[in-house]
Structure formats: C-alpha cells, structure tokens
PDB file of C-alpha atoms in Angstrom:
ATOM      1  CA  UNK A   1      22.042 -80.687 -90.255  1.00  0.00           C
ATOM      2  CA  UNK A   2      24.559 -78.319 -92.187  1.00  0.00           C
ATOM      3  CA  UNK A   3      23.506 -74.692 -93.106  1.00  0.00           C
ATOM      4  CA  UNK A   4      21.518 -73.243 -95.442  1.00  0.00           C
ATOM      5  CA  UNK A   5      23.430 -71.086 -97.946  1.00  0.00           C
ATOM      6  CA  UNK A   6      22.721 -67.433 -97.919  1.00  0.00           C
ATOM      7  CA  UNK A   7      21.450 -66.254-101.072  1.00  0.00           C
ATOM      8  CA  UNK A   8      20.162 -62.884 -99.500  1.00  0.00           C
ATOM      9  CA  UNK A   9      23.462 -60.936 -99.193  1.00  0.00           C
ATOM     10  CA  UNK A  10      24.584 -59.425 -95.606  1.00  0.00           C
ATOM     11  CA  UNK A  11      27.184 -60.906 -92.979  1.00  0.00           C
ATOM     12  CA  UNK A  12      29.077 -63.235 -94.437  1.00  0.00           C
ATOM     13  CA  UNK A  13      28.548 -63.566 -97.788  1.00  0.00           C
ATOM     14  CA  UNK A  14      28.425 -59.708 -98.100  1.00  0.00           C
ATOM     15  CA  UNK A  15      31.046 -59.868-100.931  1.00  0.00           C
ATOM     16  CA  UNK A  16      30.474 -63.222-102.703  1.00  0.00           C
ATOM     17  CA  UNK A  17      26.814 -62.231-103.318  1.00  0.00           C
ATOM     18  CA  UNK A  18      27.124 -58.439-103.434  1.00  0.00           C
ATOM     19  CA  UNK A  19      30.389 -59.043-105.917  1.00  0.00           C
ATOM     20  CA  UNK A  20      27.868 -61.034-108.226  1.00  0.00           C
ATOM     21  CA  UNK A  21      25.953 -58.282-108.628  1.00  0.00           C
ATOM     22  CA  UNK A  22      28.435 -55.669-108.942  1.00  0.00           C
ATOM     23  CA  UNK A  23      30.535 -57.728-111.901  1.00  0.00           C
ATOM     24  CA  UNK A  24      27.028 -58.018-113.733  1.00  0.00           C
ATOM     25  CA  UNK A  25      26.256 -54.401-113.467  1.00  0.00           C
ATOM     26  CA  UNK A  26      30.059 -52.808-113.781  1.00  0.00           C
ATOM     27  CA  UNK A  27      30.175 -49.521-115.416  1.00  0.00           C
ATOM     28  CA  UNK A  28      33.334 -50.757-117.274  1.00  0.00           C
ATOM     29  CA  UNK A  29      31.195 -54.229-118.624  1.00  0.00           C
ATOM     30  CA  UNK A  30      28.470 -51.938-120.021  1.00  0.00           C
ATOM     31  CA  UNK A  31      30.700 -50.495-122.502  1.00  0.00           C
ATOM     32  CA  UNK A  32      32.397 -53.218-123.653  1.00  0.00           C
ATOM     33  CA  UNK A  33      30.384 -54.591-125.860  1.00  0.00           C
ATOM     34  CA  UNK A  34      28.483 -50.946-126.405  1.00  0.00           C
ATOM     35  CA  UNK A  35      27.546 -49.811-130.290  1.00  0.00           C
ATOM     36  CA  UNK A  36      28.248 -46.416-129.456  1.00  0.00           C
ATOM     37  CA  UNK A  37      31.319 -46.596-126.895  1.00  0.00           C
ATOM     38  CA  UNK A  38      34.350 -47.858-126.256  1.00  0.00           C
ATOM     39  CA  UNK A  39      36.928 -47.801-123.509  1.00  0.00           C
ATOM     40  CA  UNK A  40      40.562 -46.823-124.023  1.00  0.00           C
ATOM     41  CA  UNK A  41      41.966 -47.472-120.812  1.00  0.00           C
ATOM     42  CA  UNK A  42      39.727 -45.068-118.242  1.00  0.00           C
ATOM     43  CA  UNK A  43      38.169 -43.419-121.422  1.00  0.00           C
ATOM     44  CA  UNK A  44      35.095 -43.673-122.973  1.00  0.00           C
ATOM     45  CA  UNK A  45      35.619 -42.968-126.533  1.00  0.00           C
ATOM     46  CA  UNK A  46      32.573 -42.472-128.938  1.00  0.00           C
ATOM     47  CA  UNK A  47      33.278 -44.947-131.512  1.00  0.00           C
ATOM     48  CA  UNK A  48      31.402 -42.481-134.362  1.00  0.00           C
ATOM     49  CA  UNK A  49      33.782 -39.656-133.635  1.00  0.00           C
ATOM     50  CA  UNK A  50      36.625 -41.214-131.995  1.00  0.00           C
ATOM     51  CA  UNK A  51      36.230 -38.128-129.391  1.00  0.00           C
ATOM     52  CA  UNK A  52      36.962 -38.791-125.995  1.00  0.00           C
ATOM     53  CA  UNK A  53      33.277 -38.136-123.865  1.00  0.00           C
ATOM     54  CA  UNK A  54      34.364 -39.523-120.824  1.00  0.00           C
ATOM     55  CA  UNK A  55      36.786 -40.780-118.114  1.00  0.00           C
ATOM     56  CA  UNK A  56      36.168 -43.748-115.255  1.00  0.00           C
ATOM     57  CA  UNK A  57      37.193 -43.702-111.669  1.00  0.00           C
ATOM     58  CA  UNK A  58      36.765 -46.617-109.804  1.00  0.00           C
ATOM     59  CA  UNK A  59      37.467 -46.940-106.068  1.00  0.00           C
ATOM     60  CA  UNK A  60      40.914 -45.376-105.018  1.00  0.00           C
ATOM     61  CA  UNK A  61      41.253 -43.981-108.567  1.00  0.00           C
ATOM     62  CA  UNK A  62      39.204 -41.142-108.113  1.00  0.00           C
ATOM     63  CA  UNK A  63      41.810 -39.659-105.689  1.00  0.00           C
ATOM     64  CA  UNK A  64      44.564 -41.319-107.705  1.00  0.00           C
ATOM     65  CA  UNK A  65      43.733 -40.306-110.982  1.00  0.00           C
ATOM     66  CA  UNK A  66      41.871 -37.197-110.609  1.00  0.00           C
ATOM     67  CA  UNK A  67      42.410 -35.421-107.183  1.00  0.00           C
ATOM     68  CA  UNK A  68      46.191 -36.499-106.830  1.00  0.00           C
ATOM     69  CA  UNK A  69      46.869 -35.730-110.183  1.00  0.00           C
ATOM     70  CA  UNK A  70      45.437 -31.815-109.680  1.00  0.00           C
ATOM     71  CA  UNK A  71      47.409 -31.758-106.454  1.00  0.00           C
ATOM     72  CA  UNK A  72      44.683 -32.160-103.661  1.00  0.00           C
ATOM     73  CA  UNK A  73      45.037 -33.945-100.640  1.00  0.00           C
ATOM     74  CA  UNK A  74      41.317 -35.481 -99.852  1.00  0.00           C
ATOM     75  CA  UNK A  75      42.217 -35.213 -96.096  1.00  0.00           C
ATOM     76  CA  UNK A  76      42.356 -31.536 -96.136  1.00  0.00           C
ATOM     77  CA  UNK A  77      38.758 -31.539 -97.557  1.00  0.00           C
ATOM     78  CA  UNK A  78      37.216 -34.627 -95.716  1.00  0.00           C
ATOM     79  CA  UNK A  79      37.609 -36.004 -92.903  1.00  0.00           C
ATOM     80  CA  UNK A  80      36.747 -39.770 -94.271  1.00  0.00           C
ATOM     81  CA  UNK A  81      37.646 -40.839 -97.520  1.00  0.00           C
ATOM     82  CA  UNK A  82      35.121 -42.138 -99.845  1.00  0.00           C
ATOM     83  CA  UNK A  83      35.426 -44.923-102.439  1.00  0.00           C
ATOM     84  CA  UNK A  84      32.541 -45.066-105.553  1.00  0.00           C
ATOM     85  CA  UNK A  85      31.850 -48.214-106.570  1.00  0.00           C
ATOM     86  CA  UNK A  86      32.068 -46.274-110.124  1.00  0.00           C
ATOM     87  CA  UNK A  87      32.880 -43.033-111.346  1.00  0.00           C
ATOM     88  CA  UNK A  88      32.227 -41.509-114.610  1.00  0.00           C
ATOM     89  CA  UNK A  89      33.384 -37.882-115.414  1.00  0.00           C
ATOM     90  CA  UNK A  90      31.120 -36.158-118.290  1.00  0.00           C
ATOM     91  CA  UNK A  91      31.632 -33.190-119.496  1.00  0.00           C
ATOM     92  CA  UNK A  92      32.228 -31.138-115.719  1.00  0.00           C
ATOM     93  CA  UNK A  93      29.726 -33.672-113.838  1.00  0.00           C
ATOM     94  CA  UNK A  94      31.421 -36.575-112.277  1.00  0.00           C
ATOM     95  CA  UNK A  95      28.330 -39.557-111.442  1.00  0.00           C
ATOM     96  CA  UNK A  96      29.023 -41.336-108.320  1.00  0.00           C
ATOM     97  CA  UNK A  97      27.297 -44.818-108.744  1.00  0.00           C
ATOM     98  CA  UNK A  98      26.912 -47.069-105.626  1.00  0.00           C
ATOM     99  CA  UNK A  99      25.269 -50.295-105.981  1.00  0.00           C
ATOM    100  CA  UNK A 100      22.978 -51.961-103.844  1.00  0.00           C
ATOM    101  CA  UNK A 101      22.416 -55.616-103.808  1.00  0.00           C
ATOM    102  CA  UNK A 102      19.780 -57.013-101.673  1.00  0.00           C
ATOM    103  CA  UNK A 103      17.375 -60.273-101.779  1.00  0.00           C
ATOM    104  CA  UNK A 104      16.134 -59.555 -98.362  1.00  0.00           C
ATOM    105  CA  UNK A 105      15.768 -57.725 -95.572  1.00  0.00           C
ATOM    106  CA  UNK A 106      18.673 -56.239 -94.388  1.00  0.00           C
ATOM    107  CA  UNK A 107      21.287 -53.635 -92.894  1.00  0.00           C
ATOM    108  CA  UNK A 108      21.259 -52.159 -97.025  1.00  0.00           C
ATOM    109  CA  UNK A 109      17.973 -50.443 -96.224  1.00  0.00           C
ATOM    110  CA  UNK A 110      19.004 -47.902 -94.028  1.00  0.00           C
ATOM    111  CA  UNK A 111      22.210 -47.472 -96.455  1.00  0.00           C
ATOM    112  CA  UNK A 112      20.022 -46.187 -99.000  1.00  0.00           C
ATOM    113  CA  UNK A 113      19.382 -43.161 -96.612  1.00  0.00           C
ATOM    114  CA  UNK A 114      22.868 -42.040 -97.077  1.00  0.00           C
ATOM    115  CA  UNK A 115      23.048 -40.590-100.175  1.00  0.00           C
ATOM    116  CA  UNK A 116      22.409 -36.894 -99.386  1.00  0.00           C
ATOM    117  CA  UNK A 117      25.540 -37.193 -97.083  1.00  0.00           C
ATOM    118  CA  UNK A 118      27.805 -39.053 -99.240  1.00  0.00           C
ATOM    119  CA  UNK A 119      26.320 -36.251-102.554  1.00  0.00           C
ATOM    120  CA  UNK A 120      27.526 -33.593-100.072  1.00  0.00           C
ATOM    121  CA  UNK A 121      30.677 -35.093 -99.160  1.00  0.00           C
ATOM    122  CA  UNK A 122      31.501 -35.479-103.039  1.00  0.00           C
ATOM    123  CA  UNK A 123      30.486 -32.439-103.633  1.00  0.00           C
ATOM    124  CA  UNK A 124      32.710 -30.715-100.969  1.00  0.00           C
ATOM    125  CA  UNK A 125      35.419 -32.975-102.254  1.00  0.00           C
ATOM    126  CA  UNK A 126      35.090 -31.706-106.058  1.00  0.00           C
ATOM    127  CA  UNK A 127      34.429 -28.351-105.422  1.00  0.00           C
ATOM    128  CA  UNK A 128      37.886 -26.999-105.668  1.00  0.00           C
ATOM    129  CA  UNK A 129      37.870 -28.864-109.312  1.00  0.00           C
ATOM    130  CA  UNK A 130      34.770 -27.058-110.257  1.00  0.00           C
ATOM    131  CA  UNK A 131      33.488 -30.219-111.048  1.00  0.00           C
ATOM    132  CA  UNK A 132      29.341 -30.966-110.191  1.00  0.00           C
ATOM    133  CA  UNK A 133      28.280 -33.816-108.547  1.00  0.00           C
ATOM    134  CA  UNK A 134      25.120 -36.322-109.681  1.00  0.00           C
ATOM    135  CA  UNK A 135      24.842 -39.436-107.178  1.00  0.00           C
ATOM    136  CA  UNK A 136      22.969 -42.719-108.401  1.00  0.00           C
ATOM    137  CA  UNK A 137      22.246 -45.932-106.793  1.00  0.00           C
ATOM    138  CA  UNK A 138      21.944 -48.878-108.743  1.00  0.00           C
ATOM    139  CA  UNK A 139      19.799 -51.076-107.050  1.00  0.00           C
ATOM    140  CA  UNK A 140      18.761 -54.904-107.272  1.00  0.00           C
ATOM    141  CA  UNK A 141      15.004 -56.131-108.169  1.00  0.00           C
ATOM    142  CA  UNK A 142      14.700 -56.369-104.577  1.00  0.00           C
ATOM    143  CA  UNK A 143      13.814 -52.985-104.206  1.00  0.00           C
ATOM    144  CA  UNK A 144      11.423 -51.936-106.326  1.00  0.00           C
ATOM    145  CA  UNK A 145       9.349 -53.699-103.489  1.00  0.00           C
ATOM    146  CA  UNK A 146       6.438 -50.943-102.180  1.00  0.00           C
ATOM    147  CA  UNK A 147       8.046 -51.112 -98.966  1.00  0.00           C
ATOM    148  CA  UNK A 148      10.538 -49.070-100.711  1.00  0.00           C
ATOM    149  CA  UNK A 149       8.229 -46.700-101.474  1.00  0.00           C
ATOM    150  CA  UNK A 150       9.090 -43.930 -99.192  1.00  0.00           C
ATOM    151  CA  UNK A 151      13.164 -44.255 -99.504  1.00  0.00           C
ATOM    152  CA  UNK A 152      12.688 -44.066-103.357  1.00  0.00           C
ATOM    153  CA  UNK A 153      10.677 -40.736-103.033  1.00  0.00           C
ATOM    154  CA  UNK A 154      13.530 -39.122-100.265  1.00  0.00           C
ATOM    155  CA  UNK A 155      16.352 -40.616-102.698  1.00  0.00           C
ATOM    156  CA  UNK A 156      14.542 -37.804-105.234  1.00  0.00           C
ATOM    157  CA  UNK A 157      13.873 -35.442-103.004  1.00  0.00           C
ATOM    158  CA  UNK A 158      17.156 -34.680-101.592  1.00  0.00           C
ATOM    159  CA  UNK A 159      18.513 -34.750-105.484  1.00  0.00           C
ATOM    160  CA  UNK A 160      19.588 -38.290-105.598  1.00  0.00           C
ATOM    161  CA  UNK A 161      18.979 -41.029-108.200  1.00  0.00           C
ATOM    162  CA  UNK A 162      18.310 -44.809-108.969  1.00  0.00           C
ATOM    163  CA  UNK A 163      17.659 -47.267-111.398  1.00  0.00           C
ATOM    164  CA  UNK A 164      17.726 -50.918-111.133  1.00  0.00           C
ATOM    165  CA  UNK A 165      20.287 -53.634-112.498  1.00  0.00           C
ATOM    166  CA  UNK A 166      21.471 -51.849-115.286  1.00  0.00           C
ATOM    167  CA  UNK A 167      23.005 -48.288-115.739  1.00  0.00           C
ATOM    168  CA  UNK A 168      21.274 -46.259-118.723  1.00  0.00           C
ATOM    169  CA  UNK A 169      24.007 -44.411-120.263  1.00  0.00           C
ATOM    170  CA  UNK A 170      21.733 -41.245-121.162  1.00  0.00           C
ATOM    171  CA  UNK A 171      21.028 -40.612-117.347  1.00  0.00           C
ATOM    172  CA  UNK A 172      25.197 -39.834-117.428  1.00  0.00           C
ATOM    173  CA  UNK A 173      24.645 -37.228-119.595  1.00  0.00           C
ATOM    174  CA  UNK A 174      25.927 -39.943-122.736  1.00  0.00           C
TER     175      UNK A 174
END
C-alpha cells in the first residue's frame, strides 16, 4: 500500500506545501496587480503620485539592503540572525511578516508563541536605524480554529498582529 500524500504541511513536505502558501500570499504578488501601487524594483511606488511610499526586504535583503548598506554588522547586535519572510519599510516602521501555513495539527502552533521574541530581536536589531518595529503573522484558514483562541489573544497582547491569507495593505500603514 503506498503513502498517503501529506496535504497538512510539517516534516517533509514543509516547503512544497508551506511554499504554496507563501507564493499565494507574497507581499511582492499583492502589488502587482494593485490599483494603487506598483513596484519598481524593492519600491512601492503610489501609482497616483508616482512618490515612492515604500521599500521591500525579503529574507537576506534586510541585512543586505538596509543594515549593510548603513554599515551595521547584525552580529554585533544579535546573536542569531533573523530572516522575514517579508519586509516592508513605511515611513520609519519596518513590518516584519511571517507566514504560517498549517492544515493540521502541528509543530507551527507553538511557533506562533514566538513573536514577542522575534518583535524584540527586530527591534534591538533596528534600533540603531531609529527605525520602529510592527510584527504580523499571516496565517492560513487553519487557524482561525477556537482552539486558537488563546494564542490569538497573547499574539495581541504582547503587541503582535495577524490576519489570515491575505495582507491588507492599510494595516502597513499604506
């Protein structure tokens, strides 16, 4: 008997389902096609003004592009570098976004306790920038579950935030 595929994310198949999720809900795809944005390169330009509002960092381009580039070595700061799954920089906030993809249960639950660690780490990292920190999970259906409940409410509490399978622009301060 051969074996069941895993539609529920974890071991294995972390990537090939997590990826799904993550191409379907990239920062960069939502403002491709956007009424009021555009991307020029890492830019967000609003296409009304033609002002730049906004700059991405994804992954290792958040050191690359914006620590590197103002001369600060992460490692000096952290002891553990950390890679957003996006970045946006608005204004002087930059919004961390990690995404969660889950159809089951799973090791992501207790990840979704870590983001008053990681805000703190980001904020440490930033802070010689004078740039704020907002962190914000983006989070599969899977979730809104009421066994979530009680994550959801310390996710607020410790000045976190979430939404689910697609990332609303205005919560990034566009």
């Amino acid at each position: 008997m051969g074996r069941s595929p895993n539609t529920v994310g974890g071991g294995a198949n972390t990537t090939r389902n997590g990826l799904a999720f993550e191409r379907g809900a990239d920062l960069r795809d939502a403002f491709t096609d956007h009424p009021r944005y555009k991307l020029d390169g890492d830019n967000v330009i609003d296409r009304a003004t033609d002002q730049k509002v906004g700059t991405l960092f994804e992954k290792n381009k958040l050191y690359k592009n914006l620590l590197e580039a103002k001369d600060i070595d992460y490692k000096q700061i952290l002891s553990k570098k950390l890679l957003p799954d996006d970045a946006l920089l608005v204004g002087g906030i930059l919004h961390i976004i990690e995404k969660k993809y889950q159809a089951g249960a799973g090791s992501v639950d207790e990840k979704l306790q870590t983001c008053h660690f990681k805000l703190r780490q980001y904020t440490k990292l930033l802070a010689p920038l004078g740039i704020r920190v907002a962190f914000h999970y983006l989070l599969s259906d899977w979730f809104k579950a009421s066994s979530y409940r009680d994550v959801l409410e310390y996710i607020e509490e410790v000045g976190c935030d979430y939404f689910f399978l697609e990332i609303p622009l205005e919560r990034l301060g566009l």
